[in-house]
Amino acid sequence: MITLTDTAALAEFCERAATAPYVTVDTEFLRERTYYAKLCLVQLAFPGDGEEVDAVLVDPLVDGLDLAPLYDLLRDERVTKVFHAARQDLEIFWCEGGVIPAPLFDTQVAAMVCGFGEQVGYETLARKVAKAQIDKSSRFTDWSRRPLSDAQKRYALADVTHLRVIYEALARQLKQSGRTPWVEEEMAVLRDPSTYETEPREAWRRLKMRNPNPRFVAVARELAAFREEHAQQTNVPRSRIFKDDALLELVSLRPKDHAELGKARLLLREARKGAIADGIVEAVRTGSEVPKEALPELPASKARDQIDQALADLLRVLLKAKAEGAGVAQKLIANAADLDDIAAGARDGDWNRGWRAEVFGRDALRLCEGRIALAAQGSAVRIVELEA
């Protein structure tokens, strides 16, 4: 088990990896105490001769190690970068190195396209595809602590060595089924830098607000923006500033000074003084003074009486039948909110673009238009064409 701890050794490995058709990549990180993930370990592997795999660990916590050779490899468009459940790994590489690997292949997405179910885990794929058992004893390791034990290193390397077999098997299956472009469509979202950037002024959209009053929303927007900015600047989790329930309580109280801030029941003690307290009061003041014509509004949601519930139920049956017929995970095609939107009159969305339109979207619209019906055929569902 080789651990790379100097830049020259990393550069030499990456030069060799750049001659391979693909490289498998994984990371270990900590995020419990920080806003941005702390990169603690990088695992890399590429196929060698025959069954051999050239695999290493890279220790980014070593003083003086420059990850530039790794970032150059990730940018190299001659080499496919293979991850499993890539989103968090890609966020780290974007935030730390300003790089998003390309070309990119996510085995979790590919497995959903290949009929392995919803968000299938790496251990499941390793068992089913690579016929390998993953030792879970190091699963909850504090990866920032050194030295790493041999068991921890073996566990980390298993995340990229078995991934080679999984990738090759899924890539073959996709090629045989003609679905490689489907996975490529999904990779476009993961390659988009905006996927990993949080704009403080948009942070309020994640809140679950039941009060649609525009003034309430305006104050919530300012508080959410302050919290996000402060969390980013101090590199602490946003919940350490104040949690969502405390934010919504502050919107209701609208404290004008530190004394009124003391009435908040859900606010952490650290948030009742200093920079956080000042920021809360200023955010409340700003939100309270937003001109009427500039007040934000909650996104329009479909009222229950707008949704044709019978049609929504039929769409759920159609989605299940089409997903099973195509061997694709349902949630990769459409979710419950999408089906309610369609039943309420929506005629456009991700569910009706690209391969999703081919598998489900077009028939969903035909069902809404009364051009097809659904019929039971034993335990299966079939589509019945209706006369115009």
XYZ file of N, CA and C in Angstrom, residues 142-243:
306
model
N -11.908 8.765 11.659
C -11.525 10.181 11.603
C -10.315 10.244 10.682
N -10.552 10.608 9.430
C -9.501 10.543 8.420
C -8.461 11.650 8.572
N -8.670 12.571 9.505
C -7.674 13.627 9.721
C -6.581 13.201 10.691
N -6.772 12.085 11.374
C -5.785 11.633 12.355
C -4.701 10.810 11.682
N -3.468 11.004 12.159
C -2.324 10.271 11.630
C -1.565 9.616 12.787
N -0.945 8.457 12.591
C -0.854 7.741 11.310
C -2.106 6.914 11.041
N -2.328 6.594 9.755
C -3.417 5.705 9.377
C -2.956 4.262 9.560
N -3.840 3.415 10.042
C -3.515 2.006 10.213
C -3.574 1.284 8.865
N -3.009 0.094 8.819
C -3.080 -0.705 7.591
C -4.526 -1.019 7.232
N -5.356 -1.252 8.241
C -6.772 -1.544 7.978
C -7.464 -0.345 7.343
N -7.167 0.843 7.824
C -7.743 2.050 7.243
C -7.275 2.236 5.804
N -6.014 1.986 5.558
C -5.490 2.129 4.197
C -6.126 1.115 3.251
N -6.281 -0.123 3.716
C -6.914 -1.140 2.872
C -8.349 -0.754 2.545
N -9.061 -0.265 3.563
C -10.440 0.163 3.352
C -10.500 1.275 2.316
N -9.609 2.262 2.437
C -9.606 3.400 1.512
C -9.269 2.952 0.095
N -8.276 2.084 -0.057
C -7.887 1.628 -1.393
C -8.976 0.779 -2.045
N -9.756 0.051 -1.229
C -10.826 -0.772 -1.789
C -11.848 0.075 -2.541
N -11.940 1.360 -2.164
C -12.903 2.244 -2.818
C -12.538 2.554 -4.262
N -11.287 2.327 -4.647
C -10.907 2.585 -6.036
C -10.471 1.328 -6.783
N -10.008 0.303 -6.082
C -9.563 -0.904 -6.782
C -10.762 -1.696 -7.317
N -11.779 -1.917 -6.513
C -12.968 -2.628 -6.999
C -13.766 -1.763 -7.970
N -13.589 -0.470 -7.871
C -14.322 0.443 -8.748
C -13.944 0.216 -10.208
N -12.734 -0.264 -10.450
C -12.309 -0.560 -11.818
C -13.214 -1.618 -12.438
N -13.449 -2.701 -11.713
C -14.288 -3.789 -12.224
C -15.720 -3.307 -12.419
N -16.204 -2.531 -11.455
C -17.576 -2.004 -11.529
C -17.731 -1.104 -12.750
N -16.781 -0.203 -12.943
C -16.850 0.721 -14.087
C -16.864 -0.027 -15.414
N -15.946 -0.972 -15.579
C -15.865 -1.677 -16.848
C -17.138 -2.471 -17.128
N -17.715 -3.075 -16.087
C -18.948 -3.848 -16.277
C -20.115 -2.933 -16.646
N -20.251 -1.816 -15.945
C -21.351 -0.895 -16.237
C -21.174 -0.242 -17.600
N -19.950 0.121 -17.948
C -19.697 0.733 -19.254
C -20.063 -0.230 -20.378
N -19.736 -1.515 -20.211
C -20.121 -2.515 -21.223
C -21.633 -2.617 -21.342
N -22.307 -2.655 -20.197
C -23.763 -2.785 -20.216
C -24.409 -1.573 -20.873
N -23.901 -0.395 -20.587
C -24.445 0.827 -21.193
C -24.232 0.829 -22.703
N -23.061 0.393 -23.123
C -22.774 0.356 -24.562
C -23.692 -0.625 -25.278
N -23.897 -1.800 -24.657
C -24.755 -2.810 -25.262
C -26.202 -2.347 -25.360
N -26.657 -1.589 -24.358
C -28.044 -1.122 -24.340
C -28.230 0.200 -25.078
N -27.136 0.819 -25.501
C -27.227 2.108 -26.175
C -27.540 3.259 -25.241
N -27.270 3.086 -23.947
C -27.652 4.098 -22.963
C -26.480 4.933 -22.452
N -25.331 4.798 -23.062
C -24.202 5.639 -22.655
C -24.560 7.123 -22.704
N -25.282 7.600 -23.757
C -25.663 9.025 -23.785
C -26.566 9.432 -22.621
N -27.327 8.483 -22.064
C -28.180 8.812 -20.926
C -27.321 9.240 -19.743
N -26.264 8.458 -19.474
C -25.381 8.785 -18.357
C -24.639 10.086 -18.645
N -24.245 10.295 -19.893
C -23.555 11.536 -20.258
C -24.435 12.750 -19.998
N -25.756 12.627 -20.233
C -26.682 13.721 -19.910
C -26.646 14.051 -18.423
N -26.617 13.010 -17.591
C -26.616 13.219 -16.146
C -25.300 13.839 -15.676
N -24.215 13.524 -16.361
C -22.911 14.062 -15.971
C -22.829 15.574 -16.199
N -23.668 16.096 -17.103
C -23.631 17.540 -17.379
C -23.932 18.347 -16.118
N -24.848 17.862 -15.281
C -25.174 18.559 -14.030
C -23.982 18.519 -13.081
N -23.329 17.371 -12.982
C -22.185 17.237 -12.084
C -20.990 18.056 -12.556
N -20.903 18.308 -13.855
C -19.785 19.094 -14.382
C -20.021 20.597 -14.292
N -21.211 21.001 -13.924
C -21.553 22.421 -13.863
C -21.071 23.014 -12.538
N -20.173 24.015 -12.575
C -19.671 24.601 -11.322
C -20.774 25.140 -10.414
N -21.880 25.607 -10.991
C -22.957 26.167 -10.163
C -23.554 25.121 -9.230
N -23.365 23.846 -9.541
C -23.848 22.772 -8.675
C -23.179 22.842 -7.303
N -21.965 23.386 -7.243
C -21.177 23.363 -6.009
C -21.009 24.741 -5.380
N -21.640 25.742 -5.951
C -21.510 27.097 -5.427
C -22.809 27.517 -4.752
N -22.703 27.996 -3.541
C -23.870 28.454 -2.799
C -23.854 29.969 -2.752
N -24.815 30.591 -3.397
C -24.942 32.042 -3.402
C -25.746 32.463 -2.175
N -25.145 33.222 -1.260
C -25.858 33.584 -0.024
C -27.231 34.200 -0.265
N -27.370 35.016 -1.323
C -28.659 35.675 -1.575
C -29.746 34.680 -2.001
N -29.331 33.465 -2.335
C -30.309 32.447 -2.736
C -30.526 31.399 -1.648
N -29.822 31.540 -0.518
C -29.881 30.510 0.523
C -31.284 30.354 1.112
N -32.080 31.417 1.096
C -33.434 31.363 1.677
C -34.332 30.348 0.981
N -34.005 30.005 -0.269
C -34.871 29.093 -1.023
C -34.855 27.678 -0.461
N -33.852 27.364 0.363
C -33.805 26.035 0.987
C -34.686 25.944 2.225
N -35.139 27.080 2.735
C -35.928 27.074 3.963
C -37.329 26.535 3.708
N -37.865 25.840 4.688
C -39.236 25.342 4.602
C -40.133 26.341 5.317
N -40.635 27.301 4.546
C -41.474 28.363 5.112
C -42.929 28.117 4.765
N -43.775 28.185 5.786
C -45.207 28.033 5.537
C -45.905 29.379 5.457
N -45.226 30.429 5.904
C -45.816 31.765 5.877
C -45.458 32.440 4.552
N -46.439 32.642 3.669
C -46.141 33.215 2.350
C -46.066 34.741 2.351
N -46.274 35.374 3.523
C -46.254 36.829 3.575
C -44.927 37.363 3.031
N -44.955 38.236 2.018
C -43.715 38.723 1.387
C -42.758 39.392 2.372
N -43.269 40.106 3.374
C -42.389 40.737 4.351
C -41.671 39.672 5.188
N -42.393 38.639 5.577
C -41.797 37.519 6.302
C -40.686 36.907 5.463
N -40.966 36.696 4.166
C -39.974 36.093 3.268
C -38.759 37.006 3.123
N -38.979 38.332 3.067
C -37.878 39.288 2.910
C -36.918 39.226 4.095
N -37.460 39.175 5.304
C -36.608 39.099 6.496
C -35.879 37.761 6.531
N -36.594 36.690 6.180
C -35.956 35.369 6.141
C -34.818 35.351 5.126
N -35.014 36.004 3.992
C -33.978 36.050 2.969
C -32.712 36.724 3.498
N -32.875 37.845 4.212
C -31.716 38.571 4.733
C -31.005 37.774 5.821
N -31.761 37.123 6.680
C -31.147 36.314 7.738
C -30.404 35.117 7.147
N -31.005 34.469 6.153
C -30.353 33.321 5.525
C -29.078 33.750 4.801
N -29.113 34.933 4.160
C -27.928 35.432 3.459
C -26.811 35.750 4.448
N -27.155 36.401 5.565
C -26.134 36.696 6.579
C -25.536 35.408 7.122
N -26.387 34.443 7.447
C -25.882 33.184 8.008
C -24.932 32.503 7.033
N -25.298 32.462 5.755
C -24.464 31.786 4.759
C -23.114 32.497 4.604
N -23.158 33.811 4.528
C -21.921 34.585 4.383
C -21.013 34.399 5.596
N -21.597 34.441 6.792
C -20.792 34.299 8.012
C -20.215 32.890 8.107
N -21.000 31.888 7.714
C -20.517 30.509 7.740
C -19.363 30.327 6.760
N -19.483 30.913 5.583
C -18.412 30.804 4.588
C -17.148 31.513 5.058
N -17.310 32.706 5.611
C -16.150 33.503 6.033
C -15.418 32.875 7.213
N -16.156 32.274 8.113
C -15.541 31.681 9.311
C -15.308 30.178 9.172
N -15.777 29.597 8.050
C -15.630 28.173 7.759
C -16.167 27.302 8.891
N -17.402 27.579 9.276
C -18.096 26.735 10.253
C -19.443 26.341 9.653
N -20.021 25.219 10.061
C -21.323 24.818 9.523
C -22.380 25.890 9.793
N -23.294 26.067 8.848
C -24.312 27.117 9.025
C -25.149 26.867 10.273
N -25.324 25.588 10.647
C -26.121 25.291 11.834
C -25.441 25.765 13.112
N -24.112 25.996 13.054
C -23.398 26.504 14.216
C -23.636 28.008 14.398
N -24.086 28.664 13.358
C -24.447 30.084 13.457
C -25.822 30.165 14.110
N -26.813 29.653 13.440
C -28.121 29.373 14.029
C -28.856 28.430 13.087
N -29.711 27.590 13.664
C -30.425 26.580 12.884
C -31.655 27.181 12.218
